[in-house]
Amino acid sequence: MEAWIGLMSGTSMDGIDAVLVSFNHSAVKIHASHTIPYPDQIRHRLIAASQNQAEPDEIGELDTLVGHLFAQAADAVIQRSEFDRAKIRGIGSHGQTIRHQPSGTAPFSIQIGNPCVLSEATNITTVADFRRRDMAAGGQGAPLVPAFHKAFFSSDEENRCILNLGGIANITWLPASDEIPATGFDTGPANALMDAWCLDQTGLPFDSDGHWAMEGSINQELLDDMLSDAYFSKAPPKSTGKERFNLDWVKTLVSRHRDIPAEDIQRTLLELTVKSVVQQLPEISDLRIYVCGGGARNPLLMEAFAKALPGVSLSLTTELGLDPQLVEPVAFAWLAKQALEGKPGNLPDVTGAAGPRILGAIYPA
Ligand SMILES: Nc1ncnc2c1ncn2[C@@H]1O[C@H](COP(=O)(O)OP(=O)(O)O)[C@@H](O)[C@H]1O
Ligand SMILES: [Mg+2]
């Protein structure tokens, strides 16, 4: 059996999720998984770089340092699985996004984590730089996971929606009918704003289990004001990031309102995630939603989704056979397989690209 490694770190910049996996038609077999949290210092430097506070020297150093951390994550899953290294066909490395600007006259997306360091350290062929070919073809370069969702999570009996709650939230709509194309887009913030506000007010990187938000209540005026951001009503294709939804965004909106307690703001940000997703879901009566990403671990967030979607079936991707924390890294292992087999990795209906494209650059072992 051949296997693939997937390496992913998203906008939350919490750490590197690694997986060693085999694919058999529509089945996924996980051999091992591991997460390497970013050391605090690296995380702070990455956050600064993503806020345009880094010179080329700093970005170059981070590129190499993050490349070594990604290589460590790859080694860790190989060791945990005791899988024969020679049977590992490739690594798909998303890298760490430090900037994503899909619109304007010169759109770009920058992922760091030098893939040359990865192939040198592991002696395994590495595929990286997945987003830019789609962008060169006029697409958003994001989200890229829907093609994987379509290949592994589609059903001809159920209208499914995959909801990924990372720093940013994205949905993939998988109609039961073959005649309706699968679509998907970033709906806006999931954890990014909650994390940013929590760090600013408490010094903690995230609100564990939503305990802090639980102490607050929703401020409806602030919520309505937040929901009036033009991104939420923009038609897809669309993708976004912390370039737009960041601490400044929160502070600007909060400054328009008087004396709101910090915990009420946290609770309102949680509700913003819920409402912005719900209002962008397809209007289908028998929709089944499957959740993945770090947000699935926040019981208050899951409870708020259930409350906002009465009568809608809401469960985790575990029901589809895949741990919610592994969906994204497995998707990048699969995208590496697609690239090395010369098959496309994007869905033009999702990204808006001119057509299907083979994604990624190959760094031989
Ligand atoms: N126990 C938890 N309680 C609340 N939030 C959590 C918990 N575990 C993870 N998270 C949230 O999930 C985020 C990480 O999710 P992840 O899917 O890795 O996002 P990304 O793809 O952006 O890296 C954390 O930053 C945090 O906000
Ligand atoms: Mg993460």
XYZ file of C-alpha atoms and ligand atoms in Angstrom:
393
model
C 0.000 0.000 0.000
C 1.340 3.432 -0.903
C 0.850 6.389 1.400
C 0.954 10.165 1.383
C 1.738 12.827 3.947
C -0.392 15.955 4.321
C 0.855 19.024 6.196
C -1.352 21.972 6.979
C -1.313 25.107 9.057
C -4.214 27.493 8.601
C -4.904 31.137 9.345
C -5.167 30.425 13.097
C -1.390 29.862 13.144
C -1.909 27.464 16.054
C 0.354 24.737 14.725
C 1.103 22.212 12.010
C -1.353 19.353 11.510
C 0.317 16.325 9.926
C -1.166 13.079 8.684
C 0.082 9.898 6.983
C -2.700 8.474 4.870
C -3.577 6.019 2.100
C -6.378 6.470 -0.429
C -8.411 3.645 -1.868
C -11.144 4.842 -4.256
C -13.427 6.761 -1.921
C -11.913 5.405 1.317
C -9.307 7.123 3.464
C -7.030 5.126 5.760
C -5.196 7.103 8.436
C -1.880 5.537 9.497
C -0.865 8.286 11.934
C -1.447 11.913 12.759
C 0.359 14.490 14.831
C 0.162 18.209 15.603
C 3.191 20.367 16.316
C 2.115 23.606 18.012
C 4.124 26.609 16.862
C 6.580 27.751 19.541
C 5.203 31.068 20.928
C 8.046 33.089 19.481
C 7.549 31.743 15.942
C 3.798 32.275 16.231
C 4.318 35.907 17.215
C 6.736 36.432 14.337
C 4.252 34.832 11.902
C 1.437 37.031 13.173
C 3.653 40.110 12.728
C 4.602 39.000 9.195
C 0.944 38.483 8.330
C 0.290 42.059 9.470
C 2.847 43.509 7.067
C 5.354 44.088 9.873
C 8.223 42.047 8.419
C 11.154 42.973 6.183
C 12.330 40.556 3.455
C 15.113 39.233 5.780
C 12.546 38.273 8.406
C 10.261 36.609 5.847
C 13.211 34.673 4.428
C 14.240 33.407 7.865
C 10.683 32.437 8.774
C 10.365 30.582 5.464
C 13.334 28.385 6.406
C 12.394 27.960 10.096
C 8.818 27.002 9.240
C 10.166 24.610 6.560
C 12.151 22.817 9.300
C 9.087 22.649 11.585
C 7.029 21.171 8.734
C 9.818 18.592 8.184
C 9.684 17.711 11.907
C 5.925 17.209 11.655
C 6.432 14.891 8.647
C 9.077 12.881 10.522
C 6.821 12.611 13.559
C 3.979 10.953 11.615
C 6.377 8.563 9.885
C 7.823 7.490 13.244
C 4.426 7.152 14.900
C 3.089 4.928 12.143
C 6.240 2.824 11.691
C 5.233 2.882 8.009
C 7.893 1.873 5.480
C 9.381 5.200 4.315
C 10.044 3.786 0.841
C 6.288 3.400 0.327
C 5.565 7.056 0.973
C 4.966 8.552 -2.456
C 4.858 12.194 -1.576
C 4.209 15.050 0.802
C 1.566 17.707 0.204
C 2.517 20.798 2.146
C 0.144 23.719 2.293
C 2.720 25.861 4.103
C 1.784 28.842 6.245
C -0.162 31.658 4.618
C 1.186 35.037 5.626
C -0.788 37.029 3.053
C -3.743 36.276 0.775
C -4.990 39.022 -1.554
C -7.223 37.368 -4.165
C -8.558 40.561 -5.724
C -7.129 43.809 -7.095
C -4.990 44.371 -10.162
C -2.211 41.972 -9.098
C -3.751 39.234 -6.937
C -1.350 37.084 -4.903
C -1.148 34.556 -2.097
C 2.009 33.898 -0.074
C 2.641 30.612 1.734
C 5.957 30.091 3.508
C 7.684 26.924 4.811
C 10.422 26.291 2.257
C 9.509 23.039 0.406
C 13.176 22.526 -0.611
C 13.979 22.143 3.092
C 11.190 19.560 3.341
C 12.318 17.378 0.434
C 15.966 17.674 1.546
C 15.204 16.752 5.174
C 12.760 13.910 4.422
C 14.082 12.647 1.093
C 10.452 12.451 -0.026
C 9.049 14.269 -3.066
C 7.203 17.337 -1.855
C 4.385 19.233 -3.534
C 3.742 22.800 -2.370
C 2.523 26.184 -3.633
C -0.982 24.899 -4.375
C -2.812 28.196 -4.614
C -0.997 30.292 -7.169
C -1.766 28.306 -10.337
C -5.472 28.638 -9.685
C -4.967 32.377 -9.203
C -2.961 32.636 -12.414
C -6.005 31.109 -14.117
C -8.176 33.897 -12.716
C -9.354 32.035 -9.591
C -9.349 32.949 -5.925
C -6.763 30.242 -5.147
C -9.156 29.299 -2.338
C -10.846 27.391 -0.934
C -9.022 24.307 -2.261
C -10.494 21.648 0.035
C -13.864 21.407 -1.816
C -12.398 19.136 -4.548
C -11.378 16.691 -1.819
C -14.771 17.026 -0.102
C -16.448 16.288 -3.429
C -14.273 13.233 -4.090
C -14.705 11.672 -0.632
C -17.832 13.099 1.010
C -20.393 13.284 -1.833
C -23.521 11.169 -1.617
C -26.245 10.543 -4.178
C -28.763 10.199 -1.378
C -28.089 13.242 0.797
C -27.698 16.973 0.182
C -24.533 17.590 2.174
C -22.720 20.656 3.311
C -19.218 20.467 4.772
C -18.551 23.332 7.179
C -14.917 23.918 8.065
C -14.387 26.132 11.121
C -10.737 27.175 11.019
C -9.538 30.748 11.508
C -11.784 31.426 8.528
C -14.947 29.415 7.825
C -15.624 27.815 4.490
C -18.518 25.745 3.229
C -18.696 23.139 0.483
C -22.116 22.386 -0.899
C -22.434 18.834 -2.225
C -25.863 18.336 -3.845
C -27.129 14.770 -4.068
C -27.972 15.333 -7.734
C -25.108 15.006 -10.258
C -26.788 17.716 -12.302
C -26.059 20.458 -9.786
C -22.350 21.307 -9.476
C -20.581 21.247 -6.116
C -19.783 24.757 -4.949
C -18.047 26.366 -1.998
C -16.514 29.562 -0.665
C -15.164 31.260 2.442
C -18.102 32.609 4.448
C -15.941 34.912 6.630
C -14.408 34.552 10.098
C -14.780 31.399 12.230
C -12.197 31.523 15.038
C -9.962 34.338 13.728
C -11.783 37.208 15.434
C -12.541 35.302 18.643
C -8.851 34.329 18.878
C -7.684 37.900 18.178
C -10.025 39.479 20.752
C -9.250 36.804 23.362
C -5.491 37.300 22.924
C -5.812 41.074 23.117
C -8.000 41.063 26.247
C -6.780 38.029 28.209
C -3.340 37.166 26.790
C -4.576 33.658 25.915
C -4.383 32.517 22.268
C -7.977 31.197 22.222
C -11.074 30.933 24.401
C -10.831 27.306 25.480
C -14.226 25.549 25.195
C -15.859 28.983 24.894
C -15.729 29.481 28.688
C -15.063 33.212 28.497
C -17.749 33.840 25.857
C -20.176 31.904 28.059
C -19.856 34.668 30.687
C -21.059 37.280 28.203
C -24.227 37.926 26.266
C -24.897 38.864 22.657
C -24.999 42.582 21.894
C -27.533 42.697 19.084
C -26.621 46.182 17.825
C -22.953 45.290 17.582
C -23.827 42.008 15.886
C -26.020 43.736 13.295
C -23.272 46.259 12.660
C -20.715 43.464 12.155
C -23.060 41.551 9.856
C -23.354 44.602 7.622
C -19.753 44.071 6.418
C -20.006 43.868 2.618
C -18.074 40.561 2.497
C -21.028 38.606 3.883
C -23.408 39.627 1.100
C -20.851 39.405 -1.710
C -21.619 36.707 -4.292
C -19.104 33.831 -4.673
C -16.479 33.039 -5.829
C -14.881 34.668 -2.817
C -12.158 33.997 -0.265
C -10.838 35.975 2.637
C -8.378 35.989 5.524
C -6.947 37.923 8.416
C -6.067 40.725 5.988
C -9.708 41.748 6.389
C -11.022 40.039 9.538
C -8.551 41.002 12.268
C -8.286 42.815 15.604
C -8.454 46.226 13.909
C -11.742 45.200 12.302
C -13.149 44.305 15.739
C -11.849 47.461 17.410
C -13.216 49.741 14.681
C -16.695 48.245 15.009
C -16.608 48.210 18.808
C -15.602 51.899 18.882
C -18.937 52.807 17.280
C -20.785 51.464 20.331
C -20.632 52.540 23.973
C -19.340 50.548 26.933
C -19.707 46.952 25.855
C -18.090 44.522 28.332
C -15.207 42.527 26.813
C -16.932 39.170 27.396
C -20.080 40.399 25.606
C -17.890 41.254 22.632
C -16.430 37.736 22.712
C -19.930 36.202 22.835
C -21.045 38.508 19.991
C -18.066 37.445 17.857
C -19.032 33.816 18.391
C -22.567 34.641 17.252
C -21.147 36.502 14.241
C -19.502 33.252 13.127
C -22.803 31.424 13.471
C -25.048 34.015 11.794
C -22.686 34.801 8.927
C -22.412 31.096 8.079
C -26.127 30.366 8.479
C -27.230 33.227 6.225
C -24.961 31.946 3.450
C -26.046 28.286 3.544
C -27.997 26.936 0.562
C -31.754 27.137 1.164
C -32.554 23.443 1.069
C -34.993 21.788 3.453
C -33.221 18.439 3.829
C -29.667 19.776 4.150
C -27.221 17.777 6.288
C -24.264 19.669 7.696
C -20.977 18.027 8.681
C -18.530 20.150 10.669
C -14.728 19.991 10.752
C -11.833 22.214 11.910
C -10.822 23.491 15.355
C -14.179 25.225 15.885
C -15.798 21.787 16.159
C -14.016 21.526 19.528
C -15.793 24.576 20.941
C -18.992 23.300 22.610
C -20.542 26.779 22.892
C -20.012 27.395 19.174
C -21.553 24.043 18.255
C -24.478 24.700 20.584
C -25.051 28.130 19.020
C -25.059 26.558 15.532
C -27.588 23.951 16.625
C -29.799 26.703 18.061
C -29.607 28.795 14.877
C -30.446 25.778 12.694
C -33.509 24.168 14.255
C -34.510 20.984 12.495
C -31.295 20.808 10.467
C -29.094 17.748 10.863
C -25.756 18.957 12.253
C -22.944 16.527 13.005
C -19.173 16.131 12.745
C -17.250 14.688 9.782
C -16.542 11.761 12.124
C -19.912 10.494 10.817
C -18.345 10.429 7.342
C -15.339 8.503 8.650
C -12.850 11.337 9.098
C -11.742 13.067 12.307
C -12.716 16.782 12.081
C -9.119 17.844 12.837
C -7.707 15.734 9.982
C -9.890 16.796 7.056
C -7.629 19.654 5.949
C -4.251 17.850 6.213
C -5.740 14.796 4.450
C -7.014 17.103 1.687
C -3.471 18.365 1.075
C -2.080 14.811 1.001
C -4.720 14.089 -1.673
C -3.875 17.274 -3.579
C -0.229 16.116 -3.705
C -1.412 12.779 -5.106
C -3.511 14.591 -7.706
C -0.514 16.712 -8.744
C 1.897 13.774 -9.025
C -0.693 11.846 -11.050
C -1.193 14.854 -13.340
C -4.793 15.439 -12.246
C -6.483 18.747 -11.421
C -6.965 19.881 -7.816
C -9.271 22.872 -8.144
C -12.998 23.138 -8.764
C -13.469 26.063 -11.170
C -17.085 26.449 -9.953
C -15.630 27.146 -6.513
C -12.540 29.261 -7.154
C -13.688 30.980 -10.347
C -10.610 29.822 -12.287
C -10.890 29.585 -16.084
C -10.758 25.778 -15.858
C -9.445 22.736 -14.005
C -5.706 23.011 -13.265
C -3.009 20.748 -11.881
C -2.072 22.539 -8.666
C 1.282 22.761 -6.943
C 4.977 22.754 -7.699
C 6.960 19.525 -7.371
C 10.209 19.347 -5.378
C 11.753 15.921 -6.107
C 13.239 13.770 -3.333
N -11.147 23.406 22.872
C -11.322 24.460 22.083
N -12.167 25.455 22.469
C -12.355 26.538 21.691
N -11.733 26.732 20.510
C -10.897 25.774 20.083
C -10.638 24.596 20.835
N -9.742 23.833 20.134
C -9.459 24.526 19.004
N -10.138 25.700 18.961
C -10.088 26.748 17.940
O -9.660 26.198 16.728
C -8.595 26.985 16.170
C -7.707 26.119 15.320
O -8.497 25.538 14.323
P -7.877 25.012 12.965
O -8.910 24.181 12.300
O -6.535 24.437 13.217
O -7.767 26.387 12.179
P -6.725 26.817 11.045
O -7.035 25.944 9.881
O -7.043 28.267 10.824
O -5.359 26.591 11.622
C -7.906 27.589 17.385
O -7.219 28.761 17.036
C -9.096 27.842 18.311
O -9.690 29.071 18.010
Mg -4.634 25.047 12.634
